[in-house]
Amino acid sequence: MSLSFASLPLSLAPGLTPGGVAYAKTMPGVTAPFGLFDPLGLTPETKEELLLFREAELAHGRVAMMGALGFLVQSHFAPMYDMDSAPVIRHLDKVLQTENGQLGSSCLLLAIFFSEIQRARTGWVEPEVAMRTLREGYLPGDLGFDPMGLKPKGEAELLAMQNKELNNGRLAMLAIAGMTAQELVTGQQNF
């Protein structure tokens, strides 16, 4: 039995209208060398759903960038416990065993909880009004939090920064998955 990919349809998502793809091609993140990279045809049909996907992509990309940086830092700097060669993915167990480890972890979870509440209040319509709906005029990922004034003023500079954030977030999502998988398979630190 041989398997041929030549007979597969180009779009694997049934009922996909060009409206979703056409709008997606105008959004930040469509950069060389791939352009709009959607080999499985998962681009939503509507602009609203596409913006929800982008909000999720930005949130996960930002967490992955922090996670990848944390992976590197934690490999070489661990002030809360004695460092050894255990994989980074096992360090949380050690932190929780320290005197203030559970308190620190609880504070971290509370910070995540409150930041997610603020993100929902900033960008999402109240659930009793509409479920899974972003506010009118809200740009995915723009939480209005820029205390250092890093957000560019011009449109070209803003697009360049958005492209960098999306591409770095995409790379970080792959990187953190790869680093975690490598430590799970080898049982040793990566760095």
Coordinates of N, CA and C in Angstrom, one line a residue:
M1 N 0.8 -1.2 0.0 CA 0.0 0.0 0.0 C 0.9 1.2 0.0
S2 N 0.7 2.1 -0.9 CA 1.4 3.4 -1.0 C 0.5 4.5 -0.6
L3 N 1.2 5.5 -0.1 CA 0.4 6.7 0.4 C 0.8 7.9 -0.5
S4 N -0.1 8.6 -1.1 CA 0.2 9.7 -2.0 C -0.5 10.9 -1.4
F5 N 0.3 12.0 -1.3 CA -0.2 13.3 -0.9 C -0.8 14.1 -2.1
A6 N -0.5 13.7 -3.3 CA -0.9 14.4 -4.4 C -2.4 14.5 -4.5
S7 N -3.1 13.5 -4.0 CA -4.6 13.5 -4.2 C -5.3 14.3 -3.1
L8 N -4.5 14.8 -2.0 CA -5.2 15.5 -1.0 C -5.6 16.9 -1.4
P9 N -6.7 17.4 -1.0 CA -7.2 18.7 -1.3 C -6.2 19.8 -0.7
L10 N -6.2 20.9 -1.4 CA -5.3 22.0 -0.9 C -5.8 22.5 0.4
S11 N -7.1 22.7 0.6 CA -7.6 23.2 1.9 C -8.3 22.0 2.6
L12 N -7.8 21.7 3.8 CA -8.4 20.6 4.6 C -9.5 21.1 5.4
A13 N -9.8 22.4 5.5 CA -10.9 22.8 6.3 C -12.1 23.0 5.4
P14 N -13.2 22.2 5.7 CA -14.4 22.2 4.8 C -15.1 23.6 5.0
G15 N -15.6 24.1 3.9 CA -16.4 25.3 3.9 C -15.6 26.6 4.2
L16 N -14.3 26.5 4.0 CA -13.5 27.7 4.2 C -13.8 28.7 3.1
T17 N -14.2 29.9 3.5 CA -14.4 31.0 2.5 C -13.2 31.8 2.3
P18 N -13.0 32.4 1.2 CA -11.8 33.2 1.0 C -11.8 34.5 1.9
G19 N -12.9 34.8 2.4 CA -12.9 36.0 3.3 C -12.0 35.9 4.5
G20 N -12.0 34.8 5.1 CA -11.1 34.6 6.3 C -9.6 34.6 5.9
V21 N -9.3 33.9 4.8 CA -7.9 33.8 4.3 C -7.5 35.2 3.8
A22 N -8.4 35.8 3.0 CA -8.1 37.1 2.4 C -7.8 38.1 3.6
Y23 N -8.6 38.1 4.6 CA -8.3 39.0 5.7 C -7.1 38.7 6.5
A24 N -6.8 37.4 6.6 CA -5.6 36.9 7.3 C -4.4 37.4 6.6
K25 N -4.4 37.5 5.3 CA -3.2 37.9 4.6 C -2.9 39.4 4.8
T26 N -3.8 40.1 5.3 CA -3.6 41.6 5.6 C -3.1 41.8 7.0
M27 N -3.1 40.8 7.9 CA -2.8 40.9 9.3 C -1.2 40.9 9.5
P28 N -0.8 41.4 10.6 CA 0.6 41.3 11.0 C 1.0 39.8 11.1
G29 N 2.2 39.4 10.9 CA 2.6 38.0 11.0 C 2.7 37.3 9.7
V30 N 2.3 37.9 8.6 CA 2.4 37.3 7.3 C 3.7 37.8 6.7
T31 N 4.8 37.1 7.0 CA 6.1 37.5 6.6 C 6.8 36.4 5.8
A32 N 7.9 36.8 5.1 CA 8.7 35.9 4.3 C 9.4 35.0 5.3
P33 N 9.7 33.8 5.0 CA 9.6 33.2 3.7 C 8.3 32.4 3.5
F34 N 7.4 32.4 4.5 CA 6.2 31.6 4.4 C 5.0 32.3 3.9
G35 N 4.9 33.6 4.2 CA 3.7 34.3 3.9 C 2.6 33.9 4.9
L36 N 1.4 33.6 4.4 CA 0.4 33.0 5.3 C 0.6 31.5 5.4
F37 N 1.2 31.1 6.5 CA 1.5 29.7 6.7 C 0.3 29.0 7.3
D38 N -0.4 28.2 6.5 CA -1.6 27.5 7.0 C -1.8 26.2 6.2
P39 N -0.8 25.3 6.4 CA -0.9 24.0 5.6 C -2.1 23.2 5.8
L40 N -2.7 23.3 7.0 CA -3.9 22.4 7.3 C -5.2 23.1 7.1
G41 N -5.2 24.4 6.6 CA -6.4 25.1 6.3 C -7.2 25.4 7.5
L42 N -6.6 25.8 8.6 CA -7.3 26.1 9.9 C -7.7 27.5 10.0
T43 N -7.4 28.3 9.0 CA -7.8 29.7 9.1 C -9.3 29.8 9.2
P44 N -9.8 30.5 10.2 CA -11.3 30.6 10.4 C -11.9 31.4 9.3
E45 N -13.2 31.2 9.1 CA -14.0 31.8 8.1 C -14.3 33.3 8.3
T46 N -14.5 33.6 9.6 CA -14.9 35.0 9.9 C -13.7 35.8 10.5
K47 N -13.8 37.1 10.3 CA -12.8 38.0 10.9 C -12.8 37.9 12.4
E48 N -14.0 37.8 13.0 CA -14.1 37.8 14.4 C -13.4 36.6 15.0
E49 N -13.6 35.4 14.4 CA -13.0 34.2 14.9 C -11.5 34.2 14.6
L50 N -11.1 34.8 13.5 CA -9.6 35.0 13.2 C -9.0 35.9 14.3
L51 N -9.6 36.9 14.7 CA -9.1 37.8 15.8 C -9.0 37.0 17.1
L52 N -9.9 36.1 17.4 CA -9.8 35.3 18.6 C -8.6 34.4 18.5
F53 N -8.4 33.8 17.3 CA -7.2 32.9 17.1 C -5.9 33.8 17.3
R54 N -5.9 35.0 16.8 CA -4.7 35.8 16.9 C -4.5 36.2 18.4
E55 N -5.5 36.5 19.1 CA -5.4 36.8 20.6 C -4.8 35.6 21.3
A56 N -5.2 34.4 21.0 CA -4.7 33.2 21.6 C -3.2 33.0 21.2
E57 N -2.9 33.2 19.9 CA -1.5 33.1 19.5 C -0.6 34.0 20.2
L58 N -1.0 35.3 20.3 CA -0.2 36.2 21.0 C 0.0 35.9 22.5
A59 N -1.1 35.5 23.2 CA -1.0 35.1 24.6 C 0.0 33.9 24.8
H60 N -0.2 32.9 23.9 CA 0.6 31.7 24.1 C 2.1 32.0 23.7
G61 N 2.3 32.8 22.7 CA 3.6 33.2 22.3 C 4.3 34.0 23.3
R62 N 3.6 34.9 24.0 CA 4.3 35.7 25.1 C 4.6 34.8 26.3
V63 N 3.8 33.8 26.6 CA 4.1 32.9 27.7 C 5.2 32.0 27.3
A64 N 5.3 31.6 26.0 CA 6.4 30.7 25.6 C 7.7 31.5 25.6
M65 N 7.7 32.7 25.2 CA 8.9 33.5 25.2 C 9.4 33.6 26.7
M66 N 8.5 33.9 27.6 CA 9.0 33.9 29.0 C 9.4 32.6 29.5
G67 N 8.8 31.5 29.1 CA 9.1 30.2 29.4 C 10.5 29.8 28.9
A68 N 10.8 30.1 27.6 CA 12.1 29.8 27.0 C 13.2 30.5 27.8
L69 N 13.0 31.8 28.1 CA 13.9 32.6 28.8 C 14.1 32.0 30.2
G70 N 13.0 31.6 30.9 CA 13.1 31.0 32.2 C 13.8 29.7 32.2
F71 N 13.7 28.9 31.1 CA 14.4 27.7 31.0 C 15.9 27.9 31.0
L72 N 16.3 28.9 30.2 CA 17.8 29.2 30.1 C 18.3 29.7 31.4
V73 N 17.6 30.7 32.1 CA 18.0 31.3 33.3 C 18.1 30.2 34.4
Q74 N 17.0 29.4 34.5 CA 17.0 28.4 35.5 C 18.0 27.3 35.4
S75 N 18.6 27.2 34.2 CA 19.6 26.2 34.0 C 20.9 26.6 34.7
H76 N 21.1 27.9 34.9 CA 22.3 28.4 35.5 C 22.2 29.2 36.8
F77 N 21.0 29.5 37.2 CA 20.8 30.4 38.3 C 19.5 29.9 39.1
A78 N 19.8 29.4 40.3 CA 18.7 28.9 41.1 C 18.9 29.3 42.5
P79 N 18.5 30.5 42.9 CA 18.7 31.0 44.3 C 17.9 30.4 45.4
M80 N 16.9 29.7 45.0 CA 16.0 29.1 46.1 C 16.4 27.7 46.6
Y81 N 17.3 27.1 45.9 CA 17.7 25.7 46.3 C 19.1 25.4 45.7
D82 N 19.7 24.3 46.2 CA 21.0 23.9 45.7 C 20.8 23.4 44.3
M83 N 21.7 24.0 43.4 CA 21.6 23.6 42.0 C 22.4 22.3 41.8
D84 N 21.8 21.4 41.0 CA 22.5 20.2 40.6 C 22.2 20.0 39.1
S85 N 22.4 18.9 38.6 CA 22.3 18.7 37.1 C 20.9 18.1 36.8
A86 N 20.0 18.2 37.7 CA 18.6 17.7 37.4 C 18.0 18.5 36.3
P87 N 17.2 17.9 35.4 CA 16.5 18.7 34.4 C 15.7 19.8 34.9
V88 N 15.7 20.9 34.1 CA 14.9 22.1 34.5 C 13.5 21.8 34.8
I89 N 12.9 20.8 34.0 CA 11.5 20.5 34.2 C 11.2 19.9 35.6
R90 N 12.2 19.5 36.3 CA 12.1 19.0 37.6 C 12.4 20.0 38.7
H91 N 12.7 21.2 38.4 CA 13.1 22.2 39.4 C 11.9 22.7 40.2
L92 N 10.7 22.7 39.6 CA 9.6 23.1 40.4 C 9.4 22.2 41.6
D93 N 9.6 20.9 41.5 CA 9.5 20.0 42.6 C 10.4 20.5 43.7
K94 N 11.6 20.9 43.4 CA 12.6 21.3 44.4 C 12.1 22.7 45.0
V95 N 11.6 23.6 44.2 CA 11.2 24.8 44.8 C 10.0 24.6 45.8
L96 N 9.1 23.7 45.5 CA 8.0 23.5 46.4 C 8.4 22.8 47.7
Q97 N 9.6 22.2 47.7 CA 10.1 21.6 48.9 C 10.8 22.5 49.8
T98 N 11.1 23.7 49.3 CA 11.8 24.7 50.1 C 10.8 25.4 51.1
E99 N 11.4 26.1 52.1 CA 10.6 26.7 53.1 C 9.5 27.6 52.6
N100 N 9.8 28.5 51.7 CA 8.8 29.4 51.2 C 8.4 29.1 49.7
G101 N 8.6 27.9 49.3 CA 8.3 27.5 47.9 C 6.9 27.5 47.6
Q102 N 6.1 27.0 48.5 CA 4.6 27.0 48.2 C 4.0 28.4 48.2
L103 N 4.5 29.2 49.1 CA 4.1 30.6 49.2 C 4.4 31.3 47.9
G104 N 5.6 31.1 47.4 CA 6.1 31.8 46.1 C 5.3 31.3 45.0
S105 N 5.0 30.0 44.9 CA 4.2 29.4 43.8 C 2.8 30.0 43.9
S106 N 2.2 30.1 45.1 CA 0.9 30.6 45.2 C 0.8 32.1 44.8
C107 N 1.8 32.9 45.1 CA 1.9 34.3 44.7 C 1.9 34.3 43.2
L108 N 2.7 33.5 42.6 CA 2.8 33.4 41.1 C 1.5 33.1 40.5
L109 N 0.8 32.1 41.0 CA -0.5 31.7 40.5 C -1.5 32.9 40.6
L110 N -1.5 33.6 41.8 CA -2.4 34.8 42.0 C -2.1 35.9 40.9
A111 N -0.8 36.1 40.7 CA -0.4 37.1 39.7 C -0.9 36.7 38.3
I112 N -0.8 35.5 37.9 CA -1.3 35.0 36.7 C -2.8 35.2 36.6
F113 N -3.5 34.8 37.7 CA -5.0 34.9 37.8 C -5.4 36.4 37.5
F114 N -4.8 37.3 38.3 CA -5.2 38.7 38.2 C -4.8 39.3 36.8
S115 N -3.7 38.9 36.2 CA -3.4 39.4 34.9 C -4.3 38.9 33.8
E116 N -4.8 37.7 34.0 CA -5.8 37.1 33.0 C -7.1 37.8 33.2
I117 N -7.5 38.1 34.4 CA -8.7 38.8 34.6 C -8.7 40.2 34.0
Q118 N -7.5 40.9 34.1 CA -7.4 42.2 33.5 C -7.4 42.1 32.0
R119 N -6.7 41.1 31.5 CA -6.7 40.9 30.0 C -8.2 40.6 29.5
A120 N -8.9 39.9 30.2 CA -10.3 39.6 29.8 C -11.2 40.9 29.9
R121 N -10.9 41.7 30.9 CA -11.7 42.9 31.1 C -11.3 43.9 30.0
T122 N -10.1 43.9 29.5 CA -9.6 44.9 28.5 C -10.1 44.5 27.2
G123 N -10.0 43.2 26.8 CA -10.3 42.9 25.4 C -11.5 42.1 25.1
W124 N -12.2 41.6 26.1 CA -13.3 40.7 25.8 C -14.7 41.4 26.3
V125 N -15.7 41.1 25.5 CA -17.1 41.5 25.9 C -17.5 40.6 27.0
E126 N -18.3 41.2 27.9 CA -18.8 40.4 29.1 C -19.5 39.2 28.7
P127 N -19.3 38.0 29.4 CA -19.9 36.8 29.0 C -21.4 36.8 28.9
E128 N -22.1 37.6 29.8 CA -23.5 37.6 29.7 C -24.0 38.3 28.5
V129 N -23.2 39.1 27.8 CA -23.6 39.8 26.6 C -23.3 38.9 25.4
A130 N -22.1 38.4 25.3 CA -21.8 37.5 24.2 C -20.6 36.6 24.6
M131 N -20.6 35.4 24.3 CA -19.5 34.5 24.6 C -18.5 34.5 23.5
R132 N -17.2 34.4 23.8 CA -16.1 34.3 22.9 C -16.1 35.5 21.9
T133 N -16.3 36.7 22.4 CA -16.3 37.9 21.5 C -15.4 38.9 22.1
L134 N -14.5 39.5 21.2 CA -13.6 40.6 21.5 C -14.4 41.9 21.4
R135 N -13.9 42.8 22.2 CA -14.6 44.2 22.2 C -14.3 44.8 20.8
E136 N -15.3 45.6 20.4 CA -15.2 46.3 19.1 C -14.0 47.3 19.2
G137 N -13.2 47.3 18.2 CA -12.0 48.2 18.1 C -10.8 47.7 18.9
Y138 N -10.9 46.6 19.6 CA -9.8 46.0 20.4 C -8.9 45.2 19.4
L139 N -7.6 45.6 19.4 CA -6.6 44.9 18.6 C -6.1 43.7 19.5
P140 N -6.1 42.5 19.0 CA -5.6 41.4 19.7 C -4.2 41.7 20.3
G141 N -4.0 41.4 21.6 CA -2.7 41.6 22.2 C -2.4 43.0 22.7
D142 N -3.2 44.0 22.4 CA -3.0 45.4 22.8 C -3.7 45.6 24.1
L143 N -3.0 45.4 25.2 CA -3.6 45.5 26.5 C -3.6 46.9 27.1
G144 N -3.0 47.8 26.4 CA -2.8 49.1 26.9 C -1.8 49.3 28.0
F145 N -0.9 48.3 28.1 CA 0.1 48.3 29.1 C 1.4 48.5 28.5
D146 N 1.9 49.8 28.6 CA 3.2 50.1 28.0 C 3.9 51.1 28.9
P147 N 4.3 50.7 30.1 CA 4.9 51.7 31.0 C 6.2 52.3 30.6
M148 N 6.9 51.6 29.7 CA 8.2 52.1 29.2 C 8.1 52.9 27.9
G149 N 6.9 52.9 27.3 CA 6.7 53.7 26.1 C 7.4 53.0 24.9
L150 N 7.4 51.7 24.8 CA 8.1 51.0 23.7 C 7.3 50.8 22.5
K151 N 6.0 51.0 22.6 CA 5.1 50.9 21.4 C 5.4 52.0 20.4
P152 N 5.8 51.6 19.2 CA 6.1 52.6 18.2 C 4.8 53.4 17.8
K153 N 5.1 54.7 17.4 CA 4.0 55.6 17.1 C 3.6 55.4 15.6
G154 N 4.5 55.2 14.7 CA 4.2 55.1 13.3 C 3.7 53.7 12.9
E155 N 2.9 53.6 11.9 CA 2.2 52.4 11.5 C 3.3 51.4 11.0
A156 N 4.3 51.8 10.2 CA 5.3 50.9 9.7 C 6.1 50.3 10.8
E157 N 6.5 51.2 11.8 CA 7.3 50.7 12.9 C 6.4 49.7 13.8
L158 N 5.1 50.0 13.9 CA 4.3 49.1 14.7 C 4.1 47.8 14.0
L159 N 3.9 47.8 12.7 CA 3.8 46.5 12.0 C 5.1 45.7 12.1
A160 N 6.3 46.4 12.0 CA 7.5 45.6 12.2 C 7.6 45.0 13.6
M161 N 7.2 45.8 14.6 CA 7.3 45.2 16.0 C 6.3 44.1 16.1
Q162 N 5.1 44.2 15.6 CA 4.1 43.1 15.7 C 4.6 41.9 15.0
N163 N 5.2 42.0 13.8 CA 5.8 40.9 13.1 C 6.9 40.2 13.9
K164 N 7.7 41.0 14.5 CA 8.8 40.4 15.3 C 8.2 39.7 16.5
E165 N 7.2 40.3 17.2 CA 6.6 39.6 18.3 C 6.0 38.3 17.9
L166 N 5.2 38.3 16.9 CA 4.6 37.1 16.4 C 5.6 36.0 16.0
N167 N 6.6 36.4 15.2 CA 7.5 35.4 14.8 C 8.4 34.9 16.0
N168 N 8.8 35.7 16.9 CA 9.5 35.3 18.0 C 8.7 34.4 18.9
G169 N 7.4 34.8 19.1 CA 6.5 33.9 19.9 C 6.3 32.6 19.2
R170 N 6.1 32.5 17.9 CA 6.0 31.2 17.2 C 7.2 30.4 17.4
L171 N 8.4 31.0 17.3 CA 9.6 30.2 17.5 C 9.8 29.8 19.0
A172 N 9.4 30.6 19.9 CA 9.5 30.3 21.3 C 8.5 29.1 21.6
M173 N 7.3 29.1 21.0 CA 6.4 27.9 21.3 C 7.1 26.6 20.8
L174 N 7.7 26.7 19.7 CA 8.4 25.4 19.2 C 9.6 25.1 20.1
A175 N 10.3 26.2 20.5 CA 11.6 26.0 21.3 C 11.2 25.4 22.7
I176 N 10.2 25.9 23.3 CA 9.9 25.4 24.7 C 9.4 24.0 24.6
A177 N 8.7 23.7 23.5 CA 8.2 22.3 23.4 C 9.4 21.4 23.1
G178 N 10.4 21.8 22.3 CA 11.6 21.0 22.0 C 12.5 20.9 23.2
M179 N 12.7 22.0 24.0 CA 13.5 21.9 25.2 C 12.9 20.9 26.2
T180 N 11.6 21.0 26.4 CA 10.9 20.1 27.3 C 11.0 18.7 26.9
A181 N 10.7 18.4 25.6 CA 10.8 17.1 25.1 C 12.2 16.5 25.2
Q182 N 13.2 17.3 25.0 CA 14.6 16.8 25.1 C 14.9 16.4 26.5
E183 N 14.5 17.2 27.5 CA 14.8 16.9 28.9 C 14.0 15.7 29.3
L184 N 12.7 15.5 28.8 CA 11.9 14.3 29.1 C 12.6 13.1 28.6
V185 N 13.1 13.2 27.4 CA 13.7 12.0 26.7 C 15.1 11.6 27.3
T186 N 15.9 12.6 27.5 CA 17.3 12.4 27.9 C 17.4 12.3 29.5
G187 N 16.5 13.0 30.2 CA 16.6 13.0 31.6 C 17.7 13.9 32.2
Q188 N 18.3 14.7 31.3 CA 19.4 15.6 31.7 C 19.1 17.0 31.3
Q189 N 19.8 18.0 31.9 CA 19.6 19.4 31.5 C 20.1 19.6 30.1
N190 N 19.4 20.5 29.4 CA 19.8 20.9 28.0 C 21.0 21.8 28.0
F191 N 21.2 22.6 29.0 CA 22.2 23.7 28.9 C 23.2 23.5 30.1

